[in-house]
mmCIF file of C-alpha atoms in Angstrom:
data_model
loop_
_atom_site.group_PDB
_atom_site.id
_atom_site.type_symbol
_atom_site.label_atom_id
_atom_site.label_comp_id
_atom_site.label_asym_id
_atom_site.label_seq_id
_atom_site.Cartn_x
_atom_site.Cartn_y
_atom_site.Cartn_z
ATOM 1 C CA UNK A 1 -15.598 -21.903 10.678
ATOM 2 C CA UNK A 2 -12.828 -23.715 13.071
ATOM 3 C CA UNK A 3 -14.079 -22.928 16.887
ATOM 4 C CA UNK A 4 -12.051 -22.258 19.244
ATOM 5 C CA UNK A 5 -10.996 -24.688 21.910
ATOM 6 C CA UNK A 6 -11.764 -23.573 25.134
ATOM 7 C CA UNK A 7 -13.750 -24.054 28.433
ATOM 8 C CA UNK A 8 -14.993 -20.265 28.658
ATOM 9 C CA UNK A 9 -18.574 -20.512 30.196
ATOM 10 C CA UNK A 10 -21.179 -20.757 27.341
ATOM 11 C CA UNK A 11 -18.474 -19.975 24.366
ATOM 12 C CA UNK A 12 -20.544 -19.767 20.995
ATOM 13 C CA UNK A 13 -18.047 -19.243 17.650
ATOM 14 C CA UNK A 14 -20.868 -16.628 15.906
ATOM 15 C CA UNK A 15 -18.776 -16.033 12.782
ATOM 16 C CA UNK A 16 -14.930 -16.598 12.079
ATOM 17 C CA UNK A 17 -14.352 -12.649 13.185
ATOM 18 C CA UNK A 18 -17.017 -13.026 16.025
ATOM 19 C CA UNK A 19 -17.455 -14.885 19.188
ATOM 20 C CA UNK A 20 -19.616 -15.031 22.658
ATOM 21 C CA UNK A 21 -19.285 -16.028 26.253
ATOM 22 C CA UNK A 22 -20.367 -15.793 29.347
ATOM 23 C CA UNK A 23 -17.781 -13.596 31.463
ATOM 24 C CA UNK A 24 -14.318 -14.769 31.127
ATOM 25 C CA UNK A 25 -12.199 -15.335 34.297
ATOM 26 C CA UNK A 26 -9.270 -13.037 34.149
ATOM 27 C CA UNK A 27 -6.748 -15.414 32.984
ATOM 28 C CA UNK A 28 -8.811 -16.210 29.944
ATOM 29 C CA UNK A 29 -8.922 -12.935 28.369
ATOM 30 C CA UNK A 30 -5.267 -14.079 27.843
ATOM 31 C CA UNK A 31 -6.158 -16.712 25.825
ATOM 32 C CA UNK A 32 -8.772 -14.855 23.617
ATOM 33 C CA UNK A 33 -6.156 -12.696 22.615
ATOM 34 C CA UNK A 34 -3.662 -15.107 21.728
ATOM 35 C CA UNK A 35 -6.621 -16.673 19.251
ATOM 36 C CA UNK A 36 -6.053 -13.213 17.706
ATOM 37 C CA UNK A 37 -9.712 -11.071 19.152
ATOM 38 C CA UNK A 38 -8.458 -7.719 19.232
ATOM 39 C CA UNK A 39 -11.966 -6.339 21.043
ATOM 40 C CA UNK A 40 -14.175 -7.410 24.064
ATOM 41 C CA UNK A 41 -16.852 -5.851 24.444
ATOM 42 C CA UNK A 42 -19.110 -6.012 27.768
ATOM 43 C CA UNK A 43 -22.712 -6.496 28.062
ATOM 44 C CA UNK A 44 -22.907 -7.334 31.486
ATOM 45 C CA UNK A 45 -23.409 -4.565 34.675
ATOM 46 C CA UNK A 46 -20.857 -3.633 36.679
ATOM 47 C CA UNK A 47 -22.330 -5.274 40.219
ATOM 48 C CA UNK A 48 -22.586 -8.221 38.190
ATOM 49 C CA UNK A 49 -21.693 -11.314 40.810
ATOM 50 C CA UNK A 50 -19.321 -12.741 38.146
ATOM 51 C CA UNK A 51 -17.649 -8.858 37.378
ATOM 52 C CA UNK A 52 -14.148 -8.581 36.971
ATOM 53 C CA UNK A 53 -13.172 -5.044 39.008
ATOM 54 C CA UNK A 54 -10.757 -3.819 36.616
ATOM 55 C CA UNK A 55 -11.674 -5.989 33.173
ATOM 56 C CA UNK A 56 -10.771 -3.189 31.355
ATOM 57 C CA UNK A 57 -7.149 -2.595 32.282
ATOM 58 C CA UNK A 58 -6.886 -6.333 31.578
ATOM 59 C CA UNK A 59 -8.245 -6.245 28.195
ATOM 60 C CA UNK A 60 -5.856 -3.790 27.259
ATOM 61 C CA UNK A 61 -3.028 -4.687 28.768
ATOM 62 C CA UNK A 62 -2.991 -7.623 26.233
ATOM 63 C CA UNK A 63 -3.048 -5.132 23.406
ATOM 64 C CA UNK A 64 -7.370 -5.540 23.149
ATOM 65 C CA UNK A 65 -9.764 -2.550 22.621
ATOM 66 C CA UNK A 66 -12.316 -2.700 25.290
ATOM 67 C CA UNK A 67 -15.664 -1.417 24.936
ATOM 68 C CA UNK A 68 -18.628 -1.840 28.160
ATOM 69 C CA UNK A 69 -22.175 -1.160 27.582
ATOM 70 C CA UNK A 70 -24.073 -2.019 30.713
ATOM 71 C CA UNK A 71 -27.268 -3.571 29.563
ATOM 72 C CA UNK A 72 -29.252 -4.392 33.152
ATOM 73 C CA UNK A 73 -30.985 -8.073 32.468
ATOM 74 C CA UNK A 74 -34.045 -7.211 33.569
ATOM 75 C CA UNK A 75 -34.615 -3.681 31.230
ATOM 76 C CA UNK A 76 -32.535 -3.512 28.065
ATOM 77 C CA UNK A 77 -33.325 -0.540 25.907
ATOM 78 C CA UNK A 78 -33.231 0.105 22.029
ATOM 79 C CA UNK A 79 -30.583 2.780 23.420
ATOM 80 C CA UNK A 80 -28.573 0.339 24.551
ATOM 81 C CA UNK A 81 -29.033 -2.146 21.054
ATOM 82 C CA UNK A 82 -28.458 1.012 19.401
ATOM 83 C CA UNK A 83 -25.089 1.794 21.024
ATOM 84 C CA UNK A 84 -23.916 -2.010 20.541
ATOM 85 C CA UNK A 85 -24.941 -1.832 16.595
ATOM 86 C CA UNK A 86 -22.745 1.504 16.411
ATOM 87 C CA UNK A 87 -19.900 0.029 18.126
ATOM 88 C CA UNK A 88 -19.438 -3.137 16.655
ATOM 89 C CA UNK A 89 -19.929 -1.292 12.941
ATOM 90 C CA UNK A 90 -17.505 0.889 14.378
ATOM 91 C CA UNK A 91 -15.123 -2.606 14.459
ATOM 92 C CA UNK A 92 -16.119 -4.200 11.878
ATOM 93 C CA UNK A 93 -12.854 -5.198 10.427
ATOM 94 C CA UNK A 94 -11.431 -6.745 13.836
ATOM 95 C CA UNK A 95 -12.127 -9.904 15.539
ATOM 96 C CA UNK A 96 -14.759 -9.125 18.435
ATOM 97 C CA UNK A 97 -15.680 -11.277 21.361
ATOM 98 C CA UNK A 98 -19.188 -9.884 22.792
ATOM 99 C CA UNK A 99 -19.665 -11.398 26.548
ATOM 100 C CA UNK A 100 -22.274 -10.780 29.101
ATOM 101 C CA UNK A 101 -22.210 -12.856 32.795
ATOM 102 C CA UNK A 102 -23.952 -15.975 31.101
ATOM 103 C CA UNK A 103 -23.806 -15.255 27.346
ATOM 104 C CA UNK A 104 -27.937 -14.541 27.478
ATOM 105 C CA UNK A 105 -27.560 -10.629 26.679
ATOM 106 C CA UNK A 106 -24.755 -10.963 23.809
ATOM 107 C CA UNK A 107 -26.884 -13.937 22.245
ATOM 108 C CA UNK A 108 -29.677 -11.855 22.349
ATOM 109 C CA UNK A 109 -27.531 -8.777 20.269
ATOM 110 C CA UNK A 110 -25.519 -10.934 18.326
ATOM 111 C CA UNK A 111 -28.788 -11.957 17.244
ATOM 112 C CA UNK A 112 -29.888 -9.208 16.482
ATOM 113 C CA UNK A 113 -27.178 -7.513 14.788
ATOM 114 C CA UNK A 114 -27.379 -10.299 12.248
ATOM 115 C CA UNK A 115 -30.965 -10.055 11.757
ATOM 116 C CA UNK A 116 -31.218 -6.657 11.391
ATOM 117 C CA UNK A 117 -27.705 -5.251 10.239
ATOM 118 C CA UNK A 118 -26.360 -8.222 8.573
ATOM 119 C CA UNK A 119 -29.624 -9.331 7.633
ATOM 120 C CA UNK A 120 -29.274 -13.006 7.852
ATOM 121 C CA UNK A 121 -32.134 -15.060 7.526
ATOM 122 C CA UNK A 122 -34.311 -16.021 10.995
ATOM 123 C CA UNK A 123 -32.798 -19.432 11.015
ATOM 124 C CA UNK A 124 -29.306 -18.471 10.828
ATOM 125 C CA UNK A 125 -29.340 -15.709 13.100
ATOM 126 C CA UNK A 126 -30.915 -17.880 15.707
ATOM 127 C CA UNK A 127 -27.860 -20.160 15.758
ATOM 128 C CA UNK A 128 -25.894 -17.085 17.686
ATOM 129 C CA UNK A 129 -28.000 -17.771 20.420
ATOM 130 C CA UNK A 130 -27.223 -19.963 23.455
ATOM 131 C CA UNK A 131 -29.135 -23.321 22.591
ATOM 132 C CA UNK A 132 -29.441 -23.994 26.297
ATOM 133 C CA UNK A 133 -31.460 -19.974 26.772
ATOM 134 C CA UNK A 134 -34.572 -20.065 27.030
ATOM 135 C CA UNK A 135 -35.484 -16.316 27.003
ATOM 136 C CA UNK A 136 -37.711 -14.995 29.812
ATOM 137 C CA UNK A 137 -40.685 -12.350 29.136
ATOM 138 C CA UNK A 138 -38.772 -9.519 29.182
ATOM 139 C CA UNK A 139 -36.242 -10.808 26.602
ATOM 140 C CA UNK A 140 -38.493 -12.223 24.358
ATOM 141 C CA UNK A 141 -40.460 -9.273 24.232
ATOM 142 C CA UNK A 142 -37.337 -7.295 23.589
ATOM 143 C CA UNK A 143 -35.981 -9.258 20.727
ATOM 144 C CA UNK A 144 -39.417 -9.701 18.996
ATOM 145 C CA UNK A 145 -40.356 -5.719 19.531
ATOM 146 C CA UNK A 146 -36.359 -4.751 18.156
ATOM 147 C CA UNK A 147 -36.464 -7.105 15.443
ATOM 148 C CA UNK A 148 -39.653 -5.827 14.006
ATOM 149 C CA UNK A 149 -39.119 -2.073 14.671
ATOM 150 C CA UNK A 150 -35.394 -2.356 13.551
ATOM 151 C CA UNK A 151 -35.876 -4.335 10.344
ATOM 152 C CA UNK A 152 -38.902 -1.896 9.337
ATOM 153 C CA UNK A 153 -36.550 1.090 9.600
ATOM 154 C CA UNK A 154 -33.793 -0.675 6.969
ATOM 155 C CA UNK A 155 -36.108 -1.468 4.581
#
């Protein structure tokens, strides 16, 4: 897998269709399209300090699909897991670039979604995540509780 060269804050090259960040400044969503993503999709809550206003417009002004699930930091939800699984199954055949404000959230799903959809092994999955993250109670608890519940209900 050839990463990307770039100085996006916390960029992580998941898979050669998939890719995280922490939130892009605006004239960086140009570049992630010209490395051929054709869909962002947003972790991060609106009244984020780092936000972008009108990310959206950007994203598809340059020809991306943009998708935004507000997951708040301190309370994500199975809902919310479940809406991220749907969308990026949804995408599947397109290059997707997950971001959050610090890359802590999407690490967390990306994660996830190759634990439980993709069904990677621990060890590989855990190489999505941000090696410099250590998650707090609230996400550990989250990712041990989804990967347990979720992985029981594909078996």
């Amino acid at each position: 897998m050839t990463a990307v060269q770039t100085n996006i804050k916390n960029y992580l090259a998941v898979t050669t269709t998939i890719a995280s960040s922490g939130q892009p400044a605006i004239n960086e969503f140009e570049e992630i399209a010209e490395q051929g993503y054709q869909v962002i999709i947003n972790l991060a809550m609106p009244d984020s300090s780092s936000a972008i206003a009108d990310e959206g417009h950007i994203v598809t002004s340059l020809g991306m699909t943009y998708v935004h699930i507000p997951v708040p930091f301190d309370a994500p939800k199975q809902s919310h897991l479940i809406q991220f699984f749907n969308v990026m199954a949804g995408l599947s055949d397109r290059k997707i670039w997950v971001h959050c404000a610090l890359n802590y959230r999407a690490s967390a799903f990306l994660y996830l979604y190759l634990r439980v959809i993709e069904q990677l092994p621990e060890h590989e999955a855990k190489q999505t995540m941000l090696p410099s993250w250590q998650p707090n109670e609230t996400w550990s608890a989250f990712i041990t509780q989804s990967e347990a519940k979720l992985l029981e209900a594909v078996k």
